[in-house]
Short mmCIF file of C-alpha atoms and ligand atoms in Angstrom, two decimals:
data_model
loop_
_atom_site.label_atom_id
_atom_site.label_comp_id
_atom_site.label_asym_id
_atom_site.label_seq_id
_atom_site.Cartn_x
_atom_site.Cartn_y
_atom_site.Cartn_z
CA MET A 1 145.67 97.53 88.74
CA ASN A 2 145.65 101.07 90.05
CA PRO A 3 142.16 102.58 89.72
CA ALA A 4 143.59 105.99 88.89
CA VAL A 5 145.32 104.66 85.78
CA SER A 6 142.82 101.98 84.79
CA ASP A 7 141.69 102.51 81.20
CA PHE A 8 138.05 101.94 82.10
CA ARG A 9 135.83 103.21 79.32
CA ALA A 10 132.09 103.19 79.15
CA PRO A 11 130.65 100.17 77.34
CA ALA A 12 129.97 100.89 73.64
CA ASP A 13 126.21 100.56 74.08
CA TRP A 14 126.11 102.96 77.02
CA ALA A 15 125.42 106.70 77.14
CA PRO A 16 124.50 109.05 80.01
CA ASP A 17 120.87 108.78 78.87
CA SER A 18 120.77 105.08 77.93
CA TRP A 19 118.97 104.42 81.25
CA GLN A 20 115.91 105.99 79.63
CA ARG A 21 115.40 102.80 77.62
CA ARG A 22 114.91 100.81 80.84
CA VAL A 23 112.25 100.80 83.52
CA ALA A 24 113.14 103.53 86.02
CA LEU A 25 111.50 102.96 89.39
CA GLN A 26 110.94 105.66 92.00
CA GLN A 27 110.93 108.55 89.51
CA PRO A 28 108.47 111.44 89.82
CA HIS A 29 105.91 112.08 87.10
CA TYR A 30 106.85 115.47 85.68
CA ASP A 31 103.84 116.96 83.92
CA ASP A 32 105.71 119.21 81.48
CA ALA A 33 108.36 117.52 79.33
CA ASP A 34 109.66 120.84 77.95
CA GLU A 35 110.15 122.24 81.42
CA LEU A 36 112.05 119.11 82.44
CA ALA A 37 114.25 119.28 79.33
CA ALA A 38 115.00 122.97 79.93
CA ALA A 39 116.00 122.36 83.56
CA GLY A 40 118.19 119.42 82.51
CA ALA A 41 119.89 121.56 79.85
CA HIS A 42 120.48 124.36 82.37
CA LEU A 43 121.92 121.92 84.91
CA ALA A 44 124.21 120.40 82.29
CA GLN A 45 125.82 123.85 81.84
CA LEU A 46 126.48 124.44 85.54
CA PRO A 47 129.87 123.57 87.05
CA PRO A 48 130.24 120.17 88.67
CA LEU A 49 130.31 119.70 92.45
CA VAL A 50 133.38 117.47 92.61
CA THR A 51 136.34 116.71 90.34
CA SER A 52 137.43 113.59 88.51
CA TRP A 53 140.74 113.42 90.41
CA GLU A 54 138.94 113.46 93.74
CA VAL A 55 136.67 110.68 92.48
CA LEU A 56 139.69 108.60 91.45
CA ALA A 57 141.48 109.30 94.74
CA LEU A 58 138.44 107.96 96.58
CA LYS A 59 138.39 104.87 94.38
CA GLN A 60 142.02 104.26 95.29
CA ALA A 61 141.23 104.69 98.99
CA LEU A 62 138.29 102.29 98.71
CA ALA A 63 140.61 99.77 97.05
CA GLU A 64 142.83 100.07 100.14
CA ALA A 65 139.81 99.56 102.37
CA GLN A 66 139.04 96.35 100.46
CA GLN A 67 142.53 95.17 101.41
CA GLY A 68 141.91 95.99 105.08
CA GLY A 69 144.12 99.07 105.09
CA ARG A 70 141.31 101.53 105.82
CA PHE A 71 137.89 101.56 107.47
CA LEU A 72 134.98 103.39 105.83
CA LEU A 73 132.77 105.69 107.88
CA GLN A 74 129.82 106.83 105.78
CA GLY A 75 127.12 108.86 107.48
CA GLY A 76 124.71 111.75 107.50
CA ASP A 77 121.04 112.54 107.18
CA CYS A 78 118.48 110.21 105.75
CA ALA A 79 117.33 113.19 103.68
CA GLU A 80 118.94 116.60 103.56
CA SER A 81 116.55 119.50 103.23
CA PHE A 82 116.96 122.98 101.76
CA ALA A 83 115.80 124.42 105.11
CA ASP A 84 118.63 122.63 106.93
CA CYS A 85 121.31 124.04 104.66
CA THR A 86 122.53 126.17 107.56
CA SER A 87 125.84 126.78 109.27
CA PRO A 88 125.08 124.95 112.56
CA VAL A 89 123.52 121.89 110.94
CA ILE A 90 126.40 121.46 108.49
CA SER A 91 129.19 122.13 110.98
CA ASN A 92 127.68 119.95 113.72
CA ARG A 93 127.26 117.07 111.30
CA LEU A 94 130.85 117.47 110.19
CA LYS A 95 131.98 117.57 113.81
CA VAL A 96 130.24 114.39 114.82
CA LEU A 97 131.63 112.56 111.79
CA LEU A 98 135.13 113.83 112.55
CA GLN A 99 134.86 112.89 116.20
CA MET A 100 133.60 109.43 115.33
CA SER A 101 136.47 109.03 112.91
CA LEU A 102 138.90 110.07 115.62
CA VAL A 103 137.48 107.35 117.87
CA LEU A 104 137.79 104.82 115.06
CA VAL A 105 141.32 105.81 114.00
CA HIS A 106 142.51 105.63 117.58
CA GLY A 107 140.79 102.34 118.33
CA LEU A 108 141.21 100.47 115.05
CA LYS A 109 144.74 101.78 114.46
CA LYS A 110 144.10 102.36 110.82
CA PRO A 111 143.13 105.32 108.63
CA VAL A 112 139.44 106.04 108.39
CA LEU A 113 137.91 107.01 105.10
CA ARG A 114 135.27 109.66 105.77
CA VAL A 115 132.31 109.90 103.43
CA GLY A 116 129.32 112.12 104.18
CA ARG A 117 125.74 111.45 103.17
CA PHE A 118 125.51 115.10 102.21
CA ALA A 119 125.82 117.77 99.54
CA GLY A 120 123.25 116.00 97.37
CA GLN A 121 121.19 113.60 99.52
CA TYR A 122 117.94 115.24 98.45
CA ALA A 123 115.91 112.45 96.80
CA LYS A 124 114.00 109.68 98.59
CA PRO A 125 112.39 106.43 97.45
CA ARG A 126 108.83 106.03 98.75
CA SER A 127 106.67 102.98 99.27
CA ALA A 128 103.64 104.64 97.57
CA ASP A 129 103.40 107.10 94.66
CA HIS A 130 100.53 108.93 96.34
CA GLU A 131 99.45 109.97 99.79
CA THR A 132 95.80 110.44 100.77
CA ARG A 133 94.67 112.64 103.65
CA ASP A 134 91.00 113.34 104.39
CA GLY A 135 90.02 112.14 100.93
CA VAL A 136 92.62 114.33 99.19
CA CYS A 137 95.16 112.40 97.11
CA LEU A 138 98.50 114.04 96.20
CA PRO A 139 101.88 112.80 94.97
CA SER A 140 104.12 111.54 97.79
CA PHE A 141 106.96 113.75 98.98
CA ARG A 142 110.11 112.45 97.25
CA GLY A 143 112.69 114.78 98.77
CA ASP A 144 113.52 118.45 98.18
CA LEU A 145 115.13 117.57 94.84
CA VAL A 146 111.67 116.66 93.54
CA ASN A 147 108.84 118.40 95.45
CA GLY A 148 107.95 120.01 98.77
CA PRO A 149 106.88 118.22 101.96
CA GLU A 150 103.79 120.39 102.64
CA PHE A 151 100.53 118.64 101.87
CA THR A 152 99.29 121.01 99.16
CA ALA A 153 98.88 120.40 95.44
CA ALA A 154 101.37 123.18 94.65
CA ALA A 155 104.10 121.86 96.98
CA ARG A 156 103.69 118.25 95.94
CA ARG A 157 103.88 118.94 92.21
CA PRO A 158 107.25 117.58 90.98
CA ASP A 159 109.12 120.71 89.89
CA PRO A 160 112.18 120.34 87.62
CA GLN A 161 113.53 123.69 88.85
CA ARG A 162 114.20 121.96 92.16
CA MET A 163 117.08 120.15 90.45
CA ILE A 164 118.76 123.54 89.98
CA ARG A 165 118.07 124.49 93.60
CA ALA A 166 119.38 121.14 94.86
CA HIS A 167 122.56 121.60 92.87
CA ALA A 168 122.96 125.09 94.39
CA HIS A 169 122.31 123.86 97.94
CA SER A 170 124.77 121.01 97.42
CA ALA A 171 127.36 123.52 96.23
CA LEU A 172 126.75 125.74 99.28
CA THR A 173 127.16 122.73 101.57
CA MET A 174 130.25 121.52 99.75
CA ASN A 175 131.80 124.97 99.82
CA PHE A 176 131.31 125.32 103.57
CA VAL A 177 132.62 121.80 104.28
CA ARG A 178 135.71 122.42 102.16
CA ALA A 179 136.31 125.79 103.84
CA LEU A 180 135.95 124.35 107.34
CA ILE A 181 138.40 121.58 106.59
CA ASP A 182 140.90 123.84 104.82
CA GLY A 183 140.65 126.27 107.71
CA GLY A 184 141.87 123.72 110.23
CA PHE A 185 138.47 122.75 111.66
CA ALA A 186 139.80 119.21 111.92
CA ASP A 187 143.11 120.18 113.45
CA LEU A 188 144.11 117.46 115.89
CA HIS A 189 146.28 119.95 117.75
CA HIS A 190 143.10 121.69 118.85
CA PRO A 191 140.63 119.02 119.88
CA GLU A 192 138.91 121.64 122.05
CA TYR A 193 137.42 123.09 118.84
CA TRP A 194 135.63 119.80 118.38
CA ASP A 195 133.66 119.80 121.58
CA LEU A 196 129.95 120.43 121.45
CA ALA A 197 128.44 121.90 124.56
CA TRP A 198 126.23 118.99 125.50
CA VAL A 199 128.94 116.28 125.32
CA GLU A 200 129.38 117.40 128.93
CA HIS A 201 126.35 115.36 129.91
CA SER A 202 127.29 112.19 128.13
CA PRO A 203 128.22 109.12 130.19
CA LEU A 204 130.98 108.57 127.63
CA ALA A 205 132.46 112.05 127.95
CA ALA A 206 135.28 110.91 130.24
CA GLU A 207 136.30 108.06 127.96
CA TYR A 208 136.17 110.36 124.95
CA ARG A 209 138.28 113.06 126.64
CA GLN A 210 140.87 110.50 127.71
CA MET A 211 141.18 109.39 124.14
CA VAL A 212 141.56 112.92 122.80
CA ALA A 213 144.26 113.56 125.41
CA ALA A 214 146.06 110.36 124.37
CA ILE A 215 146.00 111.44 120.74
CA GLY A 216 147.35 114.88 121.67
CA ASP A 217 150.16 113.24 123.67
CA SER A 218 151.14 110.96 120.80
CA LEU A 219 151.15 113.87 118.41
CA ARG A 220 153.35 115.97 120.67
CA PHE A 221 155.68 113.01 121.16
CA MET A 222 155.98 112.48 117.39
CA GLU A 223 156.56 116.17 116.77
CA THR A 224 159.27 116.31 119.42
CA LEU A 225 161.05 113.61 117.47
CA ALA A 226 160.31 114.63 113.93
CA GLY A 227 159.21 118.28 113.91
CA PRO A 228 155.77 119.63 113.00
CA ILE A 229 153.57 117.19 111.12
CA ALA A 230 151.64 119.36 108.70
CA GLY A 231 149.39 116.62 107.33
CA PHE A 232 147.67 116.24 110.66
CA SER A 233 145.80 119.48 110.34
CA LYS A 234 143.81 118.32 107.32
CA VAL A 235 141.44 115.49 106.68
CA ASP A 236 139.89 114.20 103.52
CA PHE A 237 136.14 114.28 103.26
CA PHE A 238 134.17 112.78 100.42
CA THR A 239 130.50 113.06 99.53
CA SER A 240 127.90 110.48 98.65
CA HIS A 241 124.18 110.29 97.98
CA GLU A 242 121.60 107.88 96.66
CA ALA A 243 121.64 108.57 92.92
CA LEU A 244 117.90 108.11 92.62
CA LEU A 245 116.64 110.87 90.33
CA LEU A 246 118.30 109.90 87.08
CA HIS A 247 117.51 113.12 85.18
CA TYR A 248 119.57 114.98 87.78
CA GLU A 249 122.45 112.49 87.71
CA GLN A 250 122.49 112.45 83.91
CA ALA A 251 122.84 116.25 83.71
CA LEU A 252 125.91 116.10 85.97
CA THR A 253 127.53 113.21 84.11
CA ARG A 254 130.55 114.67 82.37
CA GLN A 255 133.67 113.98 80.38
CA VAL A 256 136.88 115.69 81.48
CA PRO A 257 140.08 116.56 79.60
CA ARG A 258 142.60 114.07 80.91
CA HIS A 259 140.68 111.08 82.20
CA PRO A 260 138.81 108.89 79.72
CA GLY A 261 135.22 107.84 80.26
CA TRP A 262 132.29 109.51 81.99
CA PHE A 263 132.17 110.74 85.58
CA ASN A 264 129.19 111.53 87.73
CA LEU A 265 130.43 114.84 89.10
CA SER A 266 127.44 115.50 91.37
CA THR A 267 129.14 113.42 94.07
CA HIS A 268 132.21 111.31 94.66
CA PHE A 269 130.39 108.15 95.61
CA PRO A 270 126.83 107.52 94.38
CA TRP A 271 124.88 104.50 95.57
CA ILE A 272 121.89 102.53 94.32
CA GLY A 273 119.13 102.09 96.91
CA MET A 274 117.60 98.75 97.72
CA ARG A 275 114.38 99.47 95.84
CA THR A 276 116.05 100.38 92.55
CA ALA A 277 118.78 97.74 92.30
CA ALA A 278 117.12 95.43 89.75
CA LEU A 279 119.63 94.05 87.27
CA ASP A 280 117.59 95.10 84.24
CA GLY A 281 116.49 98.44 85.72
CA ALA A 282 117.44 101.96 84.75
CA HIS A 283 119.66 102.60 87.78
CA VAL A 284 121.98 99.67 87.15
CA GLU A 285 122.11 100.70 83.48
CA TYR A 286 123.15 104.25 84.42
CA PHE A 287 125.69 103.15 87.03
CA ARG A 288 127.47 100.63 84.85
CA GLY A 289 128.81 103.37 82.57
CA ILE A 290 130.27 105.85 85.05
CA ARG A 291 133.82 105.72 86.39
CA ASN A 292 133.00 106.65 90.00
CA PRO A 293 133.31 104.12 92.76
CA VAL A 294 129.74 102.95 93.31
CA ALA A 295 127.79 101.21 96.06
CA VAL A 296 124.64 99.11 96.14
CA LYS A 297 122.35 98.53 99.12
CA VAL A 298 121.69 94.84 99.63
CA GLY A 299 118.55 93.83 101.53
CA PRO A 300 117.51 90.52 103.11
CA SER A 301 115.61 89.23 100.09
CA VAL A 302 118.65 89.28 97.78
CA THR A 303 119.94 85.83 96.81
CA PRO A 304 123.41 84.88 95.57
CA ASP A 305 121.85 84.23 92.15
CA GLN A 306 120.78 87.85 92.03
CA LEU A 307 123.90 89.35 93.58
CA LEU A 308 126.55 87.76 91.34
CA PRO A 309 125.08 89.05 88.04
CA LEU A 310 124.77 92.49 89.63
CA ILE A 311 128.47 92.41 90.49
CA ASP A 312 129.23 91.38 86.90
CA ALA A 313 127.14 94.23 85.53
CA LEU A 314 128.65 96.91 87.76
CA ASN A 315 132.23 95.71 87.91
CA PRO A 316 132.88 93.38 84.98
CA ASP A 317 136.68 93.81 85.18
CA ASP A 318 136.86 93.31 88.95
CA GLU A 319 138.46 96.74 89.28
CA PRO A 320 139.73 97.46 92.82
CA GLY A 321 137.74 100.08 94.71
CA ARG A 322 134.95 100.15 92.16
CA LEU A 323 132.20 98.29 94.04
CA THR A 324 130.95 98.52 97.60
CA LEU A 325 128.10 96.35 98.88
CA ILE A 326 126.17 97.86 101.78
CA HIS A 327 124.16 95.18 103.54
CA ARG A 328 121.10 96.35 105.46
CA MET A 329 119.39 93.24 106.73
CA GLY A 330 117.85 93.97 110.12
CA HIS A 331 119.05 92.53 113.43
CA ALA A 332 116.61 89.62 113.21
CA GLN A 333 117.49 88.64 109.66
CA ILE A 334 121.21 89.23 109.23
CA ALA A 335 122.28 85.85 110.66
CA GLN A 336 120.25 84.07 108.03
CA ALA A 337 120.46 86.43 105.07
CA LEU A 338 124.10 87.50 105.01
CA PRO A 339 126.22 84.30 105.13
CA PRO A 340 125.09 82.88 101.74
CA LEU A 341 125.97 86.19 100.06
CA LEU A 342 129.40 86.39 101.67
CA GLU A 343 130.07 82.80 100.74
CA ALA A 344 129.05 83.30 97.09
CA VAL A 345 131.17 86.41 96.63
CA ARG A 346 134.14 84.76 98.32
CA ARG A 347 133.77 81.59 96.23
CA GLU A 348 133.71 83.62 93.01
CA GLY A 349 136.73 85.59 94.19
CA ARG A 350 135.04 88.92 93.48
CA ARG A 351 136.55 92.08 94.86
CA VAL A 352 134.04 94.12 96.87
CA LEU A 353 134.09 96.29 99.95
CA TRP A 354 131.53 95.03 102.47
CA VAL A 355 129.88 97.72 104.56
CA ALA A 356 127.14 97.37 107.18
CA ASP A 357 124.12 99.68 107.31
CA PRO A 358 122.50 98.70 110.64
CA MET A 359 119.81 101.39 110.27
CA HIS A 360 117.46 100.56 107.41
CA GLY A 361 116.53 97.01 108.40
CA ASN A 362 115.62 98.15 111.91
CA THR A 363 112.97 100.79 111.38
CA GLU A 364 109.71 100.38 113.31
CA SER A 365 106.68 102.40 114.32
CA THR A 366 105.89 103.14 117.95
CA SER A 367 102.42 103.03 119.49
CA ASN A 368 102.47 106.84 119.65
CA GLY A 369 102.97 107.06 115.90
CA TYR A 370 106.70 107.72 115.48
CA LYS A 371 109.05 105.99 113.11
CA THR A 372 112.00 104.96 115.25
CA ARG A 373 114.95 102.57 115.56
CA ARG A 374 116.11 100.93 118.77
CA PHE A 375 119.76 101.52 119.60
CA LYS A 376 120.06 97.94 120.85
CA ASN A 377 118.88 96.60 117.49
CA ILE A 378 121.27 98.85 115.56
CA ARG A 379 124.10 97.72 117.81
CA GLY A 380 122.90 94.10 117.58
CA GLU A 381 122.99 94.09 113.79
CA LEU A 382 126.42 95.69 113.72
CA GLU A 383 127.92 93.27 116.22
CA GLN A 384 126.48 90.30 114.38
CA ALA A 385 127.89 91.71 111.14
CA PHE A 386 131.43 91.65 112.57
CA ASP A 387 130.96 88.07 113.79
CA ILE A 388 129.40 86.82 110.55
CA HIS A 389 132.22 88.28 108.46
CA ALA A 390 134.81 86.79 110.81
CA ALA A 391 133.19 83.36 110.52
CA ALA A 392 132.98 83.62 106.72
CA GLY A 393 136.59 84.68 106.30
CA THR A 394 135.51 88.01 104.80
CA ARG A 395 136.08 91.51 106.12
CA LEU A 396 133.61 94.12 107.31
CA GLY A 397 135.30 97.21 105.91
CA GLY A 398 133.00 99.96 107.06
CA VAL A 399 129.71 101.26 108.38
CA HIS A 400 126.91 103.31 106.84
CA LEU A 401 124.84 105.30 109.35
CA GLU A 402 122.06 107.84 109.50
CA LEU A 403 123.07 110.44 112.02
CA THR A 404 123.06 114.10 112.83
CA GLY A 405 125.19 116.38 114.99
CA GLU A 406 122.01 117.80 116.52
CA ASP A 407 120.55 116.76 119.86
CA VAL A 408 117.49 115.08 118.38
CA THR A 409 115.36 112.30 119.88
CA GLU A 410 114.57 109.98 116.98
CA CYS A 411 116.15 106.63 117.91
CA VAL A 412 115.31 105.12 121.31
CA GLY A 413 117.88 103.68 123.71
CA GLY A 414 121.60 104.36 123.95
CA ALA A 415 123.59 105.28 127.04
CA ARG A 416 121.08 107.96 127.99
CA GLY A 417 118.19 105.51 127.72
CA LEU A 418 115.89 107.56 125.48
CA THR A 419 112.34 106.18 125.66
CA GLU A 420 109.39 106.29 123.29
CA ALA A 421 107.97 109.11 125.38
CA ASP A 422 111.14 111.14 124.65
CA LEU A 423 110.58 110.98 120.89
CA ALA A 424 108.10 113.87 120.92
CA ARG A 425 110.70 116.21 122.43
CA ALA A 426 113.00 116.70 119.44
CA TYR A 427 111.93 114.61 116.48
CA LYS A 428 113.06 116.53 113.40
CA SER A 429 113.85 114.04 110.64
CA MET A 430 111.81 114.42 107.48
CA VAL A 431 112.13 110.74 106.71
CA ASP A 432 114.07 108.15 108.76
CA PRO A 433 115.11 108.41 112.44
CA ARG A 434 118.78 109.32 112.95
CA LEU A 435 121.28 108.66 115.70
CA ASN A 436 121.88 111.84 117.65
CA TYR A 437 125.30 113.16 118.57
CA GLU A 438 125.75 111.07 121.71
CA GLN A 439 124.34 107.89 120.20
CA SER A 440 126.70 108.30 117.21
CA LEU A 441 129.78 108.62 119.39
CA GLU A 442 128.64 105.73 121.54
CA LEU A 443 128.25 103.56 118.46
CA ALA A 444 131.75 104.51 117.26
CA MET A 445 133.14 103.39 120.63
CA LEU A 446 131.18 100.15 120.46
CA ILE A 447 132.55 99.46 116.96
CA VAL A 448 136.06 99.78 118.32
CA ARG A 449 135.35 97.50 121.28
CA LYS A 450 133.74 94.94 119.03
CA SER A 451 136.32 94.89 116.28
CA VAL A 452 139.35 95.05 118.57
CA ASN A 453 138.18 92.68 121.32
CA GLY A 454 135.65 90.59 119.44
CA HIS A 455 132.99 91.46 122.00
CA GLY A 456 130.91 94.53 122.84
C1 LIG B 501 118.50 105.24 102.65
O1 LIG B 501 119.71 104.97 102.70
O2 LIG B 501 118.01 106.29 103.13
C2 LIG B 501 117.58 104.22 102.08
C3 LIG B 501 116.41 104.54 101.56
O3 LIG B 501 118.09 102.98 102.18
P1 LIG B 501 117.69 101.59 101.51
O4 LIG B 501 117.79 101.79 100.03
O5 LIG B 501 118.72 100.66 102.07
O6 LIG B 501 116.30 101.27 101.98
CO1 LIG B 502 117.02 106.43 105.32
#
């Protein structure tokens, strides 16, 4: 079955707003229903951010990844912010993702499917609805899509107009990404455009340069034989975000002229976060009716008895490319938590793409009050993931990472040996700690070593 021609239609009892009949976790409490309705109606009139044919092309590519023909690289900020919707932040993030994909293509010898956590990653789940400081209790910050991070009553009030601003910032981001790619930003003939000044200091710079030179040589060799290869100057880039705020997602859920069914056109590839993946919850209800490829985060407490019904709900026809499972277990738990899930899905013969998120199970707080992740734990979870899949006879088809192209100090360790004391220097994340540029490239190289040689 080709996903592009599948006759998937929404179930008869589904509608873009049928999620409202279920319990929706992690939603803000808007205090003015009319204001919310007006913002939703406005948003529903605005143009979409992506198109149905792009969404179906991605589903086809994910189907190929399920077969082992592609490797998924999904990455970006934990939370985008309106303030970071700037040229350097967007272009540096795109650069690091492209450079990582170059490392992966070269090492894995297969096409890499690039998906950004951007152009819509503006909503965050929180462990508490409220935050109290010095006796003052205010709603928690839930991402720029919902409210502001400043600790004032005005900033923390959930404001439906932010959905319009988030849509606009996503469109600005998307427009710049598309323009950079169309303009040859990713041109393999000019790898020098890809260099960021401070790669100079990286212990991996020599290895990286050697690889870029090897790719240039192969390209020149091919072109000597076959003439100019136009396709090499362009790359595909898809977008993804956690589809958490369902009023926003609903307003961008559309029907289009030539493809049946409903598409979420706020992003190519929405995912359900770990905290909102209950089978009878509003998020699963919303997701089951859209035609996009979808992903679900799977944490260490999920049992096979919970996972199999979720797969049935989200992909009842076992459509290729439709469902990705992103496991995020933690380095200390993956060896115990993952094998039963792999075994159950394999036994039932269900078609999924398995992807590893080695970030979210490895978050910890330092003694000096920072939220961080240790590079060795991120690497440890990823390496175990490859081994566990190999032992189970399943395939790890991709990685999901929180990273930035900026030179931040948020995760400790890596080739440069960042310490806890370094965290104060350039800690910028609004929510979770991200790999910086060097740590991201190092991880891409380690993925290649691990998956090609079976050891790190
Ligand atoms: C995230 O991806 O930023 C996130 C909140 O992840 P999870 O749902 O896996 O905790
Ligand atoms: Co995060």
